[in-house]
Tab-separated table of C-alpha atoms and ligand atoms in Angstrom:
chain	number	residue	atom	x	y	z
A	1	UNK	CA	199.916	-167.975	-64.252
A	2	UNK	CA	201.163	-164.619	-62.924
A	3	UNK	CA	203.720	-162.697	-64.980
A	4	UNK	CA	206.205	-163.095	-62.147
A	5	UNK	CA	205.677	-166.889	-62.054
A	6	UNK	CA	206.545	-167.025	-65.764
A	7	UNK	CA	209.655	-164.958	-65.186
A	8	UNK	CA	210.752	-167.121	-62.234
A	9	UNK	CA	210.130	-170.354	-64.212
A	10	UNK	CA	212.220	-168.950	-67.095
A	11	UNK	CA	215.033	-167.993	-64.701
A	12	UNK	CA	215.021	-171.512	-63.206
A	13	UNK	CA	215.005	-173.113	-66.699
A	14	UNK	CA	218.059	-171.015	-67.536
A	15	UNK	CA	220.075	-171.043	-64.292
A	16	UNK	CA	218.710	-173.978	-62.299
A	17	UNK	CA	216.736	-173.987	-59.017
A	18	UNK	CA	216.983	-170.774	-56.930
A	19	UNK	CA	217.425	-170.235	-53.199
A	20	UNK	CA	214.365	-169.329	-51.114
A	21	UNK	CA	216.113	-166.018	-50.384
A	22	UNK	CA	216.233	-165.209	-54.109
A	23	UNK	CA	212.609	-166.363	-54.587
A	24	UNK	CA	211.337	-164.257	-51.668
A	25	UNK	CA	213.239	-161.171	-52.778
A	26	UNK	CA	211.689	-161.455	-56.279
A	27	UNK	CA	208.168	-162.033	-54.866
A	28	UNK	CA	208.395	-158.998	-52.582
A	29	UNK	CA	210.709	-156.614	-54.379
A	30	UNK	CA	210.652	-157.321	-58.141
A	31	UNK	CA	210.574	-153.804	-59.686
A	32	UNK	CA	207.418	-154.452	-61.787
A	33	UNK	CA	205.650	-157.420	-60.163
A	34	UNK	CA	206.870	-157.520	-56.543
A	35	UNK	CA	204.157	-157.662	-53.872
A	36	UNK	CA	205.093	-154.363	-52.154
A	37	UNK	CA	205.982	-152.656	-55.428
A	38	UNK	CA	202.526	-152.828	-56.963
A	39	UNK	CA	199.962	-152.210	-54.238
A	40	UNK	CA	198.851	-150.875	-50.860
A	41	UNK	CA	198.479	-154.141	-48.895
A	42	UNK	CA	197.370	-152.605	-45.578
A	43	UNK	CA	193.988	-152.299	-43.911
A	44	UNK	CA	190.630	-154.045	-43.983
A	45	UNK	CA	190.456	-153.933	-47.804
A	46	UNK	CA	194.041	-155.145	-48.180
A	47	UNK	CA	195.806	-158.290	-47.043
A	48	UNK	CA	196.702	-157.504	-43.425
A	49	UNK	CA	196.429	-154.855	-40.702
A	50	UNK	CA	199.438	-153.490	-38.804
A	51	UNK	CA	199.529	-151.806	-35.377
A	52	UNK	CA	199.815	-148.189	-36.606
A	53	UNK	CA	196.732	-148.808	-38.781
A	54	UNK	CA	194.774	-150.152	-35.775
A	55	UNK	CA	195.115	-147.029	-33.657
A	56	UNK	CA	196.912	-143.669	-33.443
A	57	UNK	CA	197.857	-144.641	-29.856
A	58	UNK	CA	200.578	-146.966	-31.183
A	59	UNK	CA	202.459	-144.273	-33.128
A	60	UNK	CA	201.906	-141.690	-30.381
A	61	UNK	CA	203.562	-143.917	-27.769
A	62	UNK	CA	206.440	-144.668	-30.143
A	63	UNK	CA	206.784	-140.893	-30.579
A	64	UNK	CA	207.062	-140.476	-26.804
A	65	UNK	CA	209.636	-143.304	-26.737
A	66	UNK	CA	211.634	-141.753	-29.613
A	67	UNK	CA	211.854	-138.319	-27.973
A	68	UNK	CA	212.815	-139.977	-24.668
A	69	UNK	CA	215.511	-142.039	-26.453
A	70	UNK	CA	216.867	-138.825	-27.962
A	71	UNK	CA	216.912	-137.112	-24.541
A	72	UNK	CA	218.615	-140.111	-22.893
A	73	UNK	CA	221.214	-140.130	-25.694
A	74	UNK	CA	222.231	-136.626	-24.539
A	75	UNK	CA	219.836	-134.579	-26.714
A	76	UNK	CA	222.245	-134.430	-29.699
A	77	UNK	CA	221.621	-131.827	-32.420
A	78	UNK	CA	221.417	-132.476	-35.284
A	79	UNK	CA	219.975	-135.987	-34.956
A	80	UNK	CA	218.203	-138.289	-37.412
A	81	UNK	CA	214.742	-139.786	-36.997
A	82	UNK	CA	214.665	-142.804	-39.335
A	83	UNK	CA	211.930	-145.336	-40.119
A	84	UNK	CA	212.553	-148.624	-41.926
A	85	UNK	CA	209.690	-149.914	-44.099
A	86	UNK	CA	207.140	-147.171	-43.304
A	87	UNK	CA	204.110	-148.736	-45.064
A	88	UNK	CA	201.506	-145.986	-45.473
A	89	UNK	CA	203.477	-143.455	-43.411
A	90	UNK	CA	200.877	-143.572	-40.628
A	91	UNK	CA	203.360	-144.400	-37.851
A	92	UNK	CA	205.696	-141.523	-38.758
A	93	UNK	CA	202.755	-139.144	-39.023
A	94	UNK	CA	201.626	-140.056	-35.465
A	95	UNK	CA	205.218	-139.871	-34.152
A	96	UNK	CA	205.679	-136.359	-35.601
A	97	UNK	CA	202.344	-135.153	-34.180
A	98	UNK	CA	203.570	-136.104	-30.705
A	99	UNK	CA	206.978	-134.541	-31.427
A	100	UNK	CA	205.260	-131.159	-31.875
A	101	UNK	CA	204.714	-131.108	-28.117
A	102	UNK	CA	208.435	-131.789	-27.512
A	103	UNK	CA	209.926	-128.803	-29.421
A	104	UNK	CA	213.632	-129.403	-28.603
A	105	UNK	CA	213.378	-132.915	-30.110
A	106	UNK	CA	211.483	-131.684	-33.168
A	107	UNK	CA	214.017	-128.864	-33.688
A	108	UNK	CA	216.970	-131.268	-33.557
A	109	UNK	CA	215.780	-133.956	-35.982
A	110	UNK	CA	215.703	-134.483	-39.712
A	111	UNK	CA	213.327	-137.213	-40.928
A	112	UNK	CA	214.397	-140.098	-43.196
A	113	UNK	CA	212.280	-142.952	-44.540
A	114	UNK	CA	213.865	-146.135	-45.913
A	115	UNK	CA	211.522	-147.682	-48.495
A	116	UNK	CA	212.111	-149.869	-51.565
A	117	UNK	CA	208.573	-149.650	-52.986
A	118	UNK	CA	207.798	-146.624	-55.166
A	119	UNK	CA	204.053	-147.340	-54.827
A	120	UNK	CA	204.261	-147.121	-51.025
A	121	UNK	CA	206.606	-144.140	-51.169
A	122	UNK	CA	203.932	-142.235	-53.133
A	123	UNK	CA	201.396	-142.986	-50.354
A	124	UNK	CA	203.923	-141.953	-47.672
A	125	UNK	CA	204.467	-138.623	-49.490
A	126	UNK	CA	200.707	-137.952	-49.318
A	127	UNK	CA	200.385	-138.982	-45.663
A	128	UNK	CA	203.326	-136.762	-44.664
A	129	UNK	CA	202.540	-133.776	-46.920
A	130	UNK	CA	201.897	-131.574	-43.844
A	131	UNK	CA	204.732	-132.983	-41.712
A	132	UNK	CA	206.357	-130.382	-39.419
A	133	UNK	CA	209.813	-131.237	-40.824
A	134	UNK	CA	211.065	-132.021	-44.337
A	135	UNK	CA	211.117	-135.761	-45.100
A	136	UNK	CA	213.675	-137.506	-47.321
A	137	UNK	CA	213.617	-141.030	-48.771
A	138	UNK	CA	216.256	-143.658	-49.504
A	139	UNK	CA	216.134	-147.339	-50.413
A	140	UNK	CA	218.963	-148.385	-48.103
A	141	UNK	CA	219.513	-147.447	-44.449
A	142	UNK	CA	223.223	-146.964	-45.223
A	143	UNK	CA	222.255	-144.010	-47.439
A	144	UNK	CA	220.705	-141.996	-44.584
A	145	UNK	CA	222.937	-139.093	-43.433
A	146	UNK	CA	225.425	-139.810	-40.628
A	147	UNK	CA	224.977	-138.661	-37.031
A	148	UNK	CA	223.114	-139.870	-33.929
A	149	UNK	CA	219.909	-141.618	-34.991
A	150	UNK	CA	216.640	-142.820	-33.504
A	151	UNK	CA	215.482	-145.621	-35.827
A	152	UNK	CA	212.022	-147.251	-35.796
A	153	UNK	CA	211.200	-150.584	-37.504
A	154	UNK	CA	207.654	-151.952	-37.176
A	155	UNK	CA	207.013	-155.162	-39.156
A	156	UNK	CA	210.126	-154.491	-41.266
A	157	UNK	CA	212.399	-157.424	-40.370
A	158	UNK	CA	209.668	-160.046	-41.036
A	159	UNK	CA	209.532	-158.909	-44.685
A	160	UNK	CA	213.201	-159.725	-45.391
A	161	UNK	CA	214.073	-162.919	-47.303
A	162	UNK	CA	215.418	-166.019	-45.506
A	163	UNK	CA	217.176	-169.271	-46.417
A	164	UNK	CA	215.974	-172.730	-45.386
A	165	UNK	CA	218.188	-175.757	-44.763
A	166	UNK	CA	216.823	-179.310	-44.379
A	167	UNK	CA	218.565	-182.066	-42.367
A	168	UNK	CA	219.152	-185.155	-44.544
A	169	UNK	CA	221.094	-188.389	-43.980
A	170	UNK	CA	224.131	-186.652	-45.559
A	171	UNK	CA	223.808	-183.428	-43.513
A	172	UNK	CA	222.134	-179.998	-43.946
A	173	UNK	CA	221.154	-179.166	-47.542
A	174	UNK	CA	219.638	-175.887	-48.753
A	175	UNK	CA	215.998	-175.814	-49.805
A	176	UNK	CA	215.632	-174.556	-53.388
A	177	UNK	CA	212.691	-173.517	-55.580
A	178	UNK	CA	212.510	-175.469	-58.852
A	179	UNK	CA	209.947	-176.370	-61.524
A	180	UNK	CA	208.217	-179.783	-61.721
A	181	UNK	CA	207.178	-181.794	-64.810
A	182	UNK	CA	203.825	-179.939	-64.923
A	183	UNK	CA	205.572	-176.542	-64.996
A	184	UNK	CA	204.575	-175.742	-61.391
A	185	UNK	CA	206.982	-174.246	-58.864
A	186	UNK	CA	208.073	-176.794	-56.284
A	187	UNK	CA	210.498	-177.126	-53.378
A	188	UNK	CA	213.594	-179.317	-53.746
A	189	UNK	CA	217.010	-179.655	-52.136
A	190	UNK	CA	220.497	-178.656	-53.212
A	191	UNK	CA	222.979	-181.475	-53.947
A	192	UNK	CA	225.541	-179.726	-51.796
A	193	UNK	CA	225.872	-180.318	-48.060
A	194	UNK	CA	226.415	-177.249	-45.835
A	195	UNK	CA	229.323	-178.488	-43.750
A	196	UNK	CA	229.465	-175.205	-41.781
A	197	UNK	CA	225.956	-175.787	-40.313
A	198	UNK	CA	226.592	-178.248	-37.501
A	199	UNK	CA	223.336	-177.830	-35.555
A	200	UNK	CA	222.234	-181.217	-34.149
A	201	UNK	CA	218.750	-182.178	-35.392
A	202	UNK	CA	216.677	-185.123	-36.579
A	203	UNK	CA	216.420	-185.923	-40.310
A	204	UNK	CA	213.717	-183.824	-41.978
A	205	UNK	CA	214.189	-180.861	-39.598
A	206	UNK	CA	214.254	-177.384	-41.158
A	207	UNK	CA	216.368	-174.456	-40.001
A	208	UNK	CA	215.571	-170.901	-41.102
A	209	UNK	CA	218.425	-168.414	-41.481
A	210	UNK	CA	217.686	-164.696	-41.812
A	211	UNK	CA	221.045	-163.652	-43.229
A	212	UNK	CA	219.733	-160.405	-44.766
A	213	UNK	CA	218.115	-159.338	-41.464
A	214	UNK	CA	221.294	-160.178	-39.538
A	215	UNK	CA	223.455	-158.161	-41.943
A	216	UNK	CA	221.158	-155.100	-41.698
A	217	UNK	CA	221.159	-155.442	-37.893
A	218	UNK	CA	224.992	-155.637	-37.785
A	219	UNK	CA	225.316	-152.501	-39.918
A	220	UNK	CA	222.806	-150.493	-37.857
A	221	UNK	CA	224.333	-151.653	-34.547
A	222	UNK	CA	227.815	-150.616	-35.731
A	223	UNK	CA	226.448	-147.203	-36.697
A	224	UNK	CA	224.771	-146.712	-33.298
A	225	UNK	CA	228.008	-147.671	-31.508
A	226	UNK	CA	229.948	-145.200	-33.680
A	227	UNK	CA	227.484	-142.286	-33.778
A	228	UNK	CA	225.031	-142.798	-30.910
A	229	UNK	CA	221.293	-143.381	-30.778
A	230	UNK	CA	218.823	-146.268	-30.637
A	231	UNK	CA	216.907	-148.709	-32.855
A	232	UNK	CA	213.440	-149.984	-31.848
A	233	UNK	CA	212.376	-153.269	-33.479
A	234	UNK	CA	208.731	-154.397	-33.208
A	235	UNK	CA	207.734	-157.608	-34.926
A	236	UNK	CA	206.180	-161.031	-34.505
A	237	UNK	CA	208.696	-163.651	-33.696
A	238	UNK	CA	210.276	-165.972	-31.220
A	239	UNK	CA	212.695	-165.326	-28.388
A	240	UNK	CA	215.036	-168.298	-28.848
A	241	UNK	CA	216.522	-169.574	-32.099
A	242	UNK	CA	214.694	-172.827	-32.848
A	243	UNK	CA	214.178	-175.346	-35.620
A	244	UNK	CA	211.212	-175.054	-37.934
A	245	UNK	CA	209.790	-173.289	-40.944
A	246	UNK	CA	207.834	-170.086	-40.225
A	247	UNK	CA	207.422	-168.982	-43.844
A	248	UNK	CA	203.861	-167.860	-44.461
A	249	UNK	CA	202.015	-166.399	-47.429
A	250	UNK	CA	198.953	-164.221	-46.815
A	251	UNK	CA	196.496	-162.814	-49.345
A	252	UNK	CA	193.138	-161.203	-48.452
A	253	UNK	CA	193.543	-162.085	-44.760
A	254	UNK	CA	193.942	-165.860	-45.508
A	255	UNK	CA	196.950	-168.180	-45.635
A	256	UNK	CA	197.878	-169.409	-49.129
A	257	UNK	CA	200.588	-171.657	-50.660
A	258	UNK	CA	203.823	-169.557	-50.818
A	259	UNK	CA	204.669	-170.991	-54.280
A	260	UNK	CA	201.188	-170.685	-55.835
A	261	UNK	CA	201.022	-167.053	-56.970
A	262	UNK	CA	204.367	-165.248	-56.628
A	263	UNK	CA	203.967	-161.488	-56.245
A	264	UNK	CA	200.265	-161.779	-55.314
A	265	UNK	CA	200.706	-162.786	-51.659
A	266	UNK	CA	202.715	-161.280	-48.817
A	267	UNK	CA	205.589	-163.589	-47.816
A	268	UNK	CA	206.892	-163.237	-44.267
A	269	UNK	CA	208.682	-165.207	-41.588
A	270	UNK	CA	208.748	-164.975	-37.818
A	271	UNK	CA	211.681	-162.865	-36.684
A	272	UNK	CA	214.479	-164.691	-34.840
A	273	UNK	CA	215.061	-162.081	-32.100
A	274	UNK	CA	217.856	-164.100	-30.488
A	275	UNK	CA	219.837	-164.087	-33.763
A	276	UNK	CA	219.269	-160.320	-34.186
A	277	UNK	CA	220.367	-159.705	-30.575
A	278	UNK	CA	223.551	-161.753	-31.152
A	279	UNK	CA	224.341	-159.734	-34.308
A	280	UNK	CA	223.796	-156.445	-32.419
A	281	UNK	CA	225.933	-157.474	-29.411
A	282	UNK	CA	228.703	-158.744	-31.704
A	283	UNK	CA	228.890	-155.198	-33.131
A	284	UNK	CA	229.308	-153.787	-29.585
A	285	UNK	CA	225.761	-152.460	-29.087
A	286	UNK	CA	223.554	-152.764	-25.987
A	287	UNK	CA	220.350	-154.809	-26.337
A	288	UNK	CA	217.186	-154.243	-24.245
A	289	UNK	CA	214.414	-156.844	-24.297
A	290	UNK	CA	212.842	-158.408	-26.184
A	291	UNK	CA	209.676	-157.914	-24.156
A	292	UNK	CA	206.148	-158.523	-25.409
A	293	UNK	CA	204.341	-155.689	-27.196
A	294	UNK	CA	201.707	-155.794	-24.436
A	295	UNK	CA	204.338	-155.243	-21.738
A	296	UNK	CA	206.002	-152.447	-23.724
A	297	UNK	CA	202.833	-150.485	-24.516
A	298	UNK	CA	201.350	-150.857	-21.019
A	299	UNK	CA	204.617	-149.641	-19.455
A	300	UNK	CA	204.634	-146.615	-21.785
A	301	UNK	CA	201.119	-145.737	-20.539
A	302	UNK	CA	198.754	-146.830	-23.313
A	303	UNK	CA	195.888	-147.165	-20.806
A	304	UNK	CA	196.234	-143.524	-19.710
A	305	UNK	CA	196.393	-142.446	-23.369
A	306	UNK	CA	193.208	-144.429	-24.094
A	307	UNK	CA	191.414	-142.785	-21.128
A	308	UNK	CA	192.377	-139.318	-22.378
A	309	UNK	CA	191.127	-140.086	-25.896
A	310	UNK	CA	187.887	-141.579	-24.492
A	311	UNK	CA	186.955	-138.280	-22.786
A	312	UNK	CA	186.573	-136.514	-26.138
A	313	UNK	CA	185.119	-139.482	-28.059
A	314	UNK	CA	181.624	-140.440	-29.236
A	315	UNK	CA	180.254	-143.774	-27.884
A	316	UNK	CA	181.187	-145.417	-31.190
A	317	UNK	CA	184.730	-144.018	-31.042
A	318	UNK	CA	184.961	-145.165	-27.419
A	319	UNK	CA	184.166	-148.723	-28.467
A	320	UNK	CA	186.870	-148.511	-31.189
A	321	UNK	CA	189.448	-147.278	-28.632
A	322	UNK	CA	188.653	-150.136	-26.223
A	323	UNK	CA	188.854	-152.634	-29.094
A	324	UNK	CA	192.209	-151.204	-30.295
A	325	UNK	CA	193.636	-151.335	-26.758
A	326	UNK	CA	192.607	-154.998	-26.558
A	327	UNK	CA	194.090	-155.881	-29.977
A	328	UNK	CA	197.400	-154.108	-29.312
A	329	UNK	CA	197.997	-155.414	-25.765
A	330	UNK	CA	195.812	-158.545	-25.286
A	331	UNK	CA	197.519	-161.927	-25.084
A	332	UNK	CA	194.856	-164.661	-25.094
A	333	UNK	CA	194.061	-164.975	-28.812
A	334	UNK	CA	197.181	-164.640	-31.021
A	335	UNK	CA	195.064	-164.573	-34.206
A	336	UNK	CA	193.357	-161.333	-33.108
A	337	UNK	CA	195.483	-159.928	-30.315
A	338	UNK	CA	199.085	-158.765	-30.833
A	339	UNK	CA	200.113	-158.338	-27.196
A	340	UNK	CA	202.037	-161.607	-26.784
A	341	UNK	CA	202.943	-162.669	-30.351
A	342	UNK	CA	204.649	-159.348	-31.096
A	343	UNK	CA	207.952	-158.583	-29.380
A	344	UNK	CA	209.836	-155.326	-28.851
A	345	UNK	CA	213.613	-155.025	-28.693
A	346	UNK	CA	215.882	-151.958	-28.492
A	347	UNK	CA	219.467	-151.798	-29.747
A	348	UNK	CA	221.459	-148.792	-28.535
A	349	UNK	CA	224.843	-147.220	-27.995
A	350	UNK	CA	226.486	-149.128	-25.095
A	351	UNK	CA	226.220	-146.101	-22.733
A	352	UNK	CA	222.432	-145.741	-23.056
A	353	UNK	CA	220.646	-146.119	-19.680
A	354	UNK	CA	217.811	-148.683	-19.429
A	355	UNK	CA	214.854	-147.308	-21.335
A	356	UNK	CA	211.105	-147.064	-20.642
A	357	UNK	CA	209.152	-150.075	-21.874
A	358	UNK	CA	211.934	-152.556	-21.048
A	359	UNK	CA	211.878	-152.503	-17.254
A	360	UNK	CA	210.811	-155.945	-16.040
B	401	LIG	N1	205.849	-150.400	-40.909
B	401	LIG	C1	204.630	-150.436	-41.704
B	401	LIG	C2	204.690	-151.414	-42.888
B	401	LIG	C3	205.154	-152.827	-42.639
B	401	LIG	S1	205.183	-153.792	-44.145
B	401	LIG	C4	203.446	-150.730	-40.797
B	401	LIG	O1	203.658	-151.132	-39.667
B	401	LIG	O2	202.307	-150.554	-41.227
B	401	LIG	C5	206.873	-153.779	-44.647
B	401	LIG	C6	207.381	-152.468	-45.188
B	401	LIG	O3	208.775	-152.613	-45.480
B	401	LIG	C7	206.757	-151.988	-46.489
B	401	LIG	O4	206.726	-150.576	-46.471
B	401	LIG	C8	207.759	-152.506	-47.532
B	401	LIG	O5	207.658	-151.873	-48.777
B	401	LIG	C9	209.057	-152.237	-46.823
B	401	LIG	N2	210.216	-153.023	-47.248
B	401	LIG	C10	210.269	-154.350	-47.491
B	401	LIG	N3	211.532	-154.745	-47.765
B	401	LIG	C11	212.305	-153.643	-47.663
B	401	LIG	C12	213.709	-153.385	-47.809
B	401	LIG	N4	214.559	-154.357	-48.119
B	401	LIG	N5	214.153	-152.119	-47.625
B	401	LIG	C13	213.293	-151.122	-47.306
B	401	LIG	N6	211.951	-151.305	-47.146
B	401	LIG	C14	211.465	-152.538	-47.337
């Protein structure tokens, strides 16, 4: 039994079954045993691979997009370049390398990373040791300095905790994590009926509510409306709000039971882009997309970037570039290729013109 499982079982014995949101936030963010707090989960040796770790082309194109967003916002100075959930810091490092060739943008920005994990922050500090601008850290996006902001979030929203509700004969009841007679963690249902959820569905249906993600989106959208700028969200997810449970636990590149080893597996859900777009529009922001990652990267010129890199590459490097291009933009095999499963959405000040990547 993991130390975190013991702690969760003790909490449940004391306070009763906990919401999935509480369970997920302990599994991911517990200060001593949380998944992101204790390890570097990225890359071939870790549990999963993200786009910035596949190829420098991803971060370079986001850097081009960020400097273009800044220019289209009226080239404000000072401005903030913010990243939510920066992982190893690879994306920001690639973005800042591109920014060196756009000096007015680089001169105007200060760089801010929002990260809850001290283990990952230490890796980010190493990766960005030679960054062309000073970098500051906070654990909450609301603690970044005010002013116009360009905000990047790759695979951040999928890591936020969700709630599940199950349709029963009496109505929607919240799914809770409890302990069974053998001492194992198990799913159960709250006695209370959620009268405010009046979504029509058959008995047994599950609805997933990303309340934390929606709150963060509302706060960022309100800031962008007030102060100017743009947020770019890249994540796997679905376009329309739908019924169903997308909770998944991944350890060592394989799916595992989300209750089996809390803190040892990454817990994520598919992002409900329609719900995030509603939250952003309700705050007065403009929403572009979502479009597929393949569409976005091809429109930003990833093929031209690949050709340029190929000219200076060894045959082995050339094969890696072609493979990365296929993984980032391909759409046939969602287990290997990210082009269709991943979506890209921008949230901006209402006066922002339509931006590159989102023209359909
Ligand atoms: N963007 C990176 C990492 C994605 S993993 C990449 O593409 O490689 C999710 C990241 O979000 C990790 O850095 C994790 O520690 C961070 N994170 C998770 N929950 C967070 C929260 N509530 N606030 C800030 N960062 C969080």
